[in-house]
XYZ file of C-alpha atoms in Angstrom:
337
model
C -195.770 -211.107 72.560
C -194.857 -213.622 69.877
C -193.748 -217.031 71.126
C -191.059 -219.448 70.033
C -190.228 -223.100 70.620
C -187.258 -223.762 72.900
C -185.504 -226.969 73.969
C -183.978 -226.392 77.395
C -182.198 -228.303 80.143
C -184.023 -227.447 83.399
C -181.154 -228.450 85.703
C -177.822 -230.239 85.594
C -178.532 -233.831 84.583
C -182.171 -233.070 83.792
C -184.116 -234.262 80.768
C -184.663 -231.982 77.796
C -187.870 -229.944 77.933
C -189.744 -228.376 75.033
C -191.240 -225.092 76.203
C -192.562 -221.848 74.780
C -190.850 -218.554 75.507
C -191.320 -215.034 74.297
C -189.095 -214.210 71.328
C -186.243 -212.213 72.923
C -185.183 -208.700 72.013
C -181.471 -208.027 71.375
C -179.804 -205.413 73.522
C -176.932 -203.099 72.516
C -174.053 -205.029 70.979
C -176.265 -208.056 70.295
C -178.316 -209.437 67.418
C -181.248 -211.817 67.272
C -180.793 -214.804 64.987
C -183.530 -216.864 63.406
C -181.970 -220.277 63.807
C -182.161 -222.433 60.686
C -179.985 -225.312 61.913
C -177.967 -226.260 64.991
C -175.538 -229.128 65.252
C -175.684 -231.510 68.195
C -172.125 -231.795 69.467
C -170.709 -234.120 72.113
C -169.630 -231.000 74.024
C -173.332 -230.296 74.646
C -172.928 -232.804 77.480
C -171.325 -229.931 79.399
C -174.677 -228.158 79.579
C -176.761 -231.319 79.804
C -174.840 -232.689 82.799
C -173.505 -229.466 84.338
C -169.829 -230.271 83.806
C -168.633 -226.683 84.159
C -169.218 -224.493 87.222
C -171.543 -221.521 87.122
C -174.030 -222.664 84.460
C -177.361 -220.923 85.063
C -180.399 -223.140 84.494
C -182.659 -223.532 82.672
C -180.189 -223.351 79.810
C -180.570 -223.911 76.070
C -177.608 -225.872 74.615
C -176.177 -225.607 71.123
C -172.989 -224.046 69.731
C -173.133 -225.066 66.070
C -175.597 -222.439 64.908
C -176.462 -221.428 61.352
C -179.117 -218.806 60.751
C -180.130 -215.333 59.638
C -180.021 -212.065 61.575
C -183.612 -211.224 62.417
C -183.138 -208.102 64.539
C -180.175 -205.850 65.325
C -179.528 -204.235 68.698
C -179.091 -200.513 69.153
C -175.951 -198.872 67.850
C -174.884 -201.607 65.442
C -174.095 -200.713 61.835
C -171.805 -203.471 60.613
C -174.438 -206.223 60.906
C -177.730 -206.148 58.997
C -181.115 -207.834 59.107
C -181.248 -210.722 56.648
C -177.500 -211.398 56.865
C -176.490 -215.055 57.126
C -174.400 -215.796 60.200
C -173.105 -218.619 62.336
C -172.194 -218.919 65.999
C -169.743 -221.517 67.254
C -168.104 -222.599 70.505
C -166.405 -219.236 71.044
C -169.268 -217.081 72.236
C -167.415 -213.914 73.179
C -164.566 -212.502 75.261
C -164.110 -209.821 77.899
C -161.582 -207.809 75.893
C -159.700 -206.787 79.042
C -157.766 -209.826 80.337
C -154.095 -210.327 79.450
C -154.857 -212.853 76.710
C -157.384 -210.492 75.083
C -154.986 -207.554 75.329
C -152.550 -209.689 73.358
C -155.223 -210.504 70.781
C -155.458 -214.138 71.930
C -159.234 -214.122 72.300
C -159.645 -217.887 72.228
C -157.767 -218.047 75.542
C -159.741 -215.252 77.208
C -159.749 -215.711 80.986
C -163.506 -215.080 81.008
C -164.406 -216.593 77.665
C -168.095 -217.041 76.888
C -169.346 -220.299 75.408
C -172.495 -220.350 73.315
C -175.028 -222.714 74.868
C -173.136 -222.701 78.174
C -172.648 -219.067 79.178
C -175.878 -218.032 77.463
C -178.690 -219.769 75.580
C -177.593 -221.462 72.367
C -179.139 -222.819 69.223
C -181.642 -225.458 70.388
C -184.397 -222.886 69.783
C -186.091 -221.023 66.976
C -184.539 -217.657 67.819
C -181.451 -216.796 69.844
C -179.588 -213.653 70.905
C -175.813 -213.474 70.523
C -173.150 -210.808 71.073
C -171.589 -209.462 67.887
C -168.142 -210.735 68.913
C -169.501 -214.287 68.483
C -170.782 -213.809 64.928
C -169.251 -215.314 61.812
C -170.371 -214.286 58.346
C -171.701 -217.260 56.406
C -171.525 -217.682 52.610
C -174.899 -217.604 50.890
C -174.275 -220.814 48.964
C -173.819 -223.085 51.984
C -176.797 -225.152 53.095
C -177.594 -224.264 56.724
C -177.746 -227.888 57.921
C -174.365 -228.648 56.347
C -172.828 -225.389 57.542
C -173.828 -225.847 61.198
C -171.290 -228.603 62.065
C -168.557 -226.547 60.413
C -168.982 -224.062 63.280
C -167.390 -226.535 65.715
C -166.174 -229.816 64.235
C -165.215 -228.018 61.040
C -163.316 -225.089 62.519
C -161.587 -227.362 65.044
C -160.063 -229.660 62.419
C -159.464 -226.936 59.812
C -157.806 -224.552 62.241
C -155.702 -227.216 63.951
C -154.369 -228.482 60.633
C -153.577 -225.090 59.131
C -151.593 -224.092 62.232
C -149.895 -227.478 62.640
C -146.747 -226.670 60.673
C -147.397 -229.360 58.054
C -146.655 -228.376 54.461
C -148.162 -229.688 51.220
C -146.929 -233.232 50.482
C -146.131 -233.894 54.168
C -147.580 -237.056 55.680
C -150.506 -236.135 57.934
C -152.404 -238.844 59.799
C -155.963 -238.426 61.043
C -156.874 -240.724 63.918
C -160.588 -241.603 63.936
C -163.144 -241.506 61.120
C -165.986 -239.975 63.129
C -167.593 -236.589 63.616
C -164.257 -234.757 63.716
C -162.135 -237.196 61.763
C -164.287 -237.407 58.634
C -163.890 -233.641 58.259
C -160.206 -233.769 59.188
C -159.477 -236.221 56.366
C -161.252 -233.968 53.849
C -159.476 -230.806 54.978
C -156.102 -232.550 55.081
C -156.508 -233.736 51.494
C -157.596 -230.308 50.272
C -154.554 -228.766 52.005
C -152.343 -230.932 49.805
C -151.102 -233.337 52.453
C -150.403 -237.028 51.956
C -153.184 -238.335 54.161
C -153.209 -241.482 56.266
C -156.501 -242.242 57.991
C -156.261 -244.358 61.140
C -159.395 -246.250 62.130
C -160.391 -249.404 63.920
C -161.615 -252.193 61.666
C -161.599 -252.719 57.924
C -165.118 -251.345 57.558
C -163.879 -247.754 57.476
C -161.365 -248.263 54.680
C -163.657 -247.529 51.740
C -165.110 -244.416 53.398
C -161.658 -243.126 54.311
C -160.523 -243.427 50.703
C -163.725 -241.733 49.509
C -163.086 -238.820 51.857
C -159.618 -238.403 50.406
C -157.236 -240.591 52.393
C -154.271 -241.920 50.433
C -153.677 -244.709 52.948
C -155.908 -246.442 55.478
C -154.365 -247.923 58.619
C -156.503 -250.469 60.446
C -155.433 -250.245 64.090
C -157.185 -253.552 64.833
C -155.018 -255.410 62.319
C -151.655 -253.675 62.721
C -149.751 -251.384 65.066
C -150.615 -247.903 63.723
C -147.385 -246.251 64.886
C -145.326 -248.888 63.079
C -147.397 -248.471 59.920
C -146.864 -244.707 59.980
C -143.133 -245.256 60.466
C -143.104 -247.414 57.323
C -144.534 -244.417 55.472
C -141.693 -242.226 56.737
C -143.268 -240.931 59.928
C -146.041 -238.368 60.181
C -145.335 -234.641 60.309
C -148.661 -234.270 62.084
C -151.113 -236.703 63.656
C -154.541 -235.169 64.217
C -156.014 -237.095 67.157
C -159.809 -236.945 67.038
C -161.026 -240.197 68.601
C -161.720 -239.807 72.354
C -159.242 -242.368 73.686
C -156.120 -241.330 75.568
C -154.739 -244.842 75.250
C -155.169 -244.849 71.469
C -153.604 -241.389 71.196
C -150.610 -242.449 73.287
C -150.003 -245.401 70.998
C -149.654 -243.086 67.999
C -146.737 -240.961 69.256
C -144.248 -243.527 67.960
C -145.589 -242.892 64.461
C -144.410 -239.297 64.398
C -141.516 -238.341 62.179
C -138.702 -235.963 63.096
C -140.147 -232.674 64.425
C -143.585 -234.238 64.245
C -146.516 -233.163 66.403
C -149.496 -235.023 67.795
C -152.325 -232.458 67.745
C -155.102 -233.380 70.172
C -158.592 -232.152 69.269
C -160.647 -235.031 70.678
C -161.356 -234.873 74.405
C -160.876 -238.287 76.063
C -161.532 -238.762 79.752
C -158.668 -241.214 80.237
C -155.047 -240.107 80.495
C -152.309 -240.168 77.907
C -149.022 -241.858 78.827
C -145.930 -241.235 76.708
C -142.294 -242.142 77.511
C -140.304 -238.878 77.595
C -137.531 -240.341 75.422
C -140.107 -240.824 72.685
C -140.463 -237.046 72.571
C -136.837 -236.090 73.139
C -135.413 -238.132 70.261
C -136.648 -236.542 67.066
C -137.895 -233.381 68.859
C -141.495 -234.546 68.791
C -144.344 -232.774 70.509
C -147.908 -233.027 71.758
C -150.216 -230.046 71.411
C -153.817 -229.451 72.373
C -156.015 -227.367 70.117
C -159.277 -225.544 70.795
C -161.619 -224.504 68.003
C -161.020 -220.807 67.235
C -162.695 -217.418 67.019
C -165.369 -216.236 64.537
C -162.867 -215.074 61.921
C -161.437 -218.607 61.973
C -164.976 -219.879 61.426
C -165.305 -217.561 58.439
C -162.078 -218.955 56.970
C -163.391 -222.482 57.520
C -166.709 -221.719 55.837
C -165.090 -220.037 52.835
C -162.601 -222.857 52.389
C -165.383 -225.459 52.604
C -167.443 -223.518 50.090
C -164.479 -223.298 47.715
C -163.269 -226.904 47.973
C -166.496 -228.851 48.516
C -165.659 -230.100 52.019
C -168.949 -231.007 53.689
C -169.970 -232.899 56.825
C -171.993 -236.085 56.591
C -175.130 -235.353 58.594
C -178.303 -236.817 60.038
C -181.126 -234.284 60.387
C -183.781 -234.147 63.119
C -186.524 -231.577 63.710
C -186.103 -229.364 66.769
C -188.993 -231.151 68.491
C -186.914 -234.365 68.465
C -183.875 -232.816 70.127
C -183.788 -235.463 72.881
C -183.778 -238.241 70.284
C -181.088 -236.424 68.294
C -178.924 -236.017 71.404
C -179.266 -239.715 72.259
C -178.324 -240.609 68.700
C -175.195 -238.470 68.956
C -174.247 -239.913 72.352
C -174.685 -243.466 71.061
C -171.695 -243.002 68.773
C -173.653 -244.549 65.895
C -174.480 -241.342 64.011
C -172.865 -240.881 60.602
C -171.405 -238.509 61.502
C -172.891 -235.213 62.734
C -176.442 -234.809 64.040
C -178.184 -231.553 63.131
C -181.429 -229.991 64.395
C -183.457 -228.039 61.856
C -186.157 -225.462 62.531
């Protein structure tokens, strides 16, 4: 049998291993994908360190997959060999729980996560269920498309469902892996965009990405600065700091919402009166389902939104992961095969 190169985690907390496996065959309802690129996301720490129960090891991480269908399982007609596809965080649903019966697949009680529930994209070939597949435009470069399958869909989908309308003030907290895409999407949606970062060094980049205003949280109180601008209809919180997110609530305008897409480990603390007066809210947002990914990809193709990436070969996955975890990458790390 033909072999392929795989980067796996042997056990929770274990070091990455490069091994050879037989190229898998897709069963009914599944396709095999020749992986062209896979983003290295901070959420890969879930598989690396075993942060969710029930992960079967060894496990191959990776949920920002861009590739081409290489083989189609029995009984499938709507997907073809040679078709470009992506797989993101949402790796499938049971179709039977209450959320699924209501069409709310992202909140499936038994949701599957690519690279957690089954082997992901840190390999040359992977098998995925058809309910995880997103069609990918031919014109998008695979390495640039891969981060759009997680960081891209998360910011795009959160913003388009936020209630903000063109010309509304939308603030994006953090100019990192999520934030640098959030600023671009917000500008292309027609919002008045305020980027909130720490230090003056991000100002030029924020303006280049499309921000109308840059707020340096190290030099001024960001909530007060947003209030001077009239208050934000939406604040997209991407930087993983509960304390920093809490400090932004005062910058919301009337009926404004703080939309949390970053995942800090520390708690948020907000005085209830700050929410009651002005009918302000805090909402969490998870990425989305494959059709949301398709919308993200098409919109990026149409408007020119692209992630800033650093590319590593698959054989250097451990180095790529360390680079991502260091927080020094600009801004998404991508493995290429």
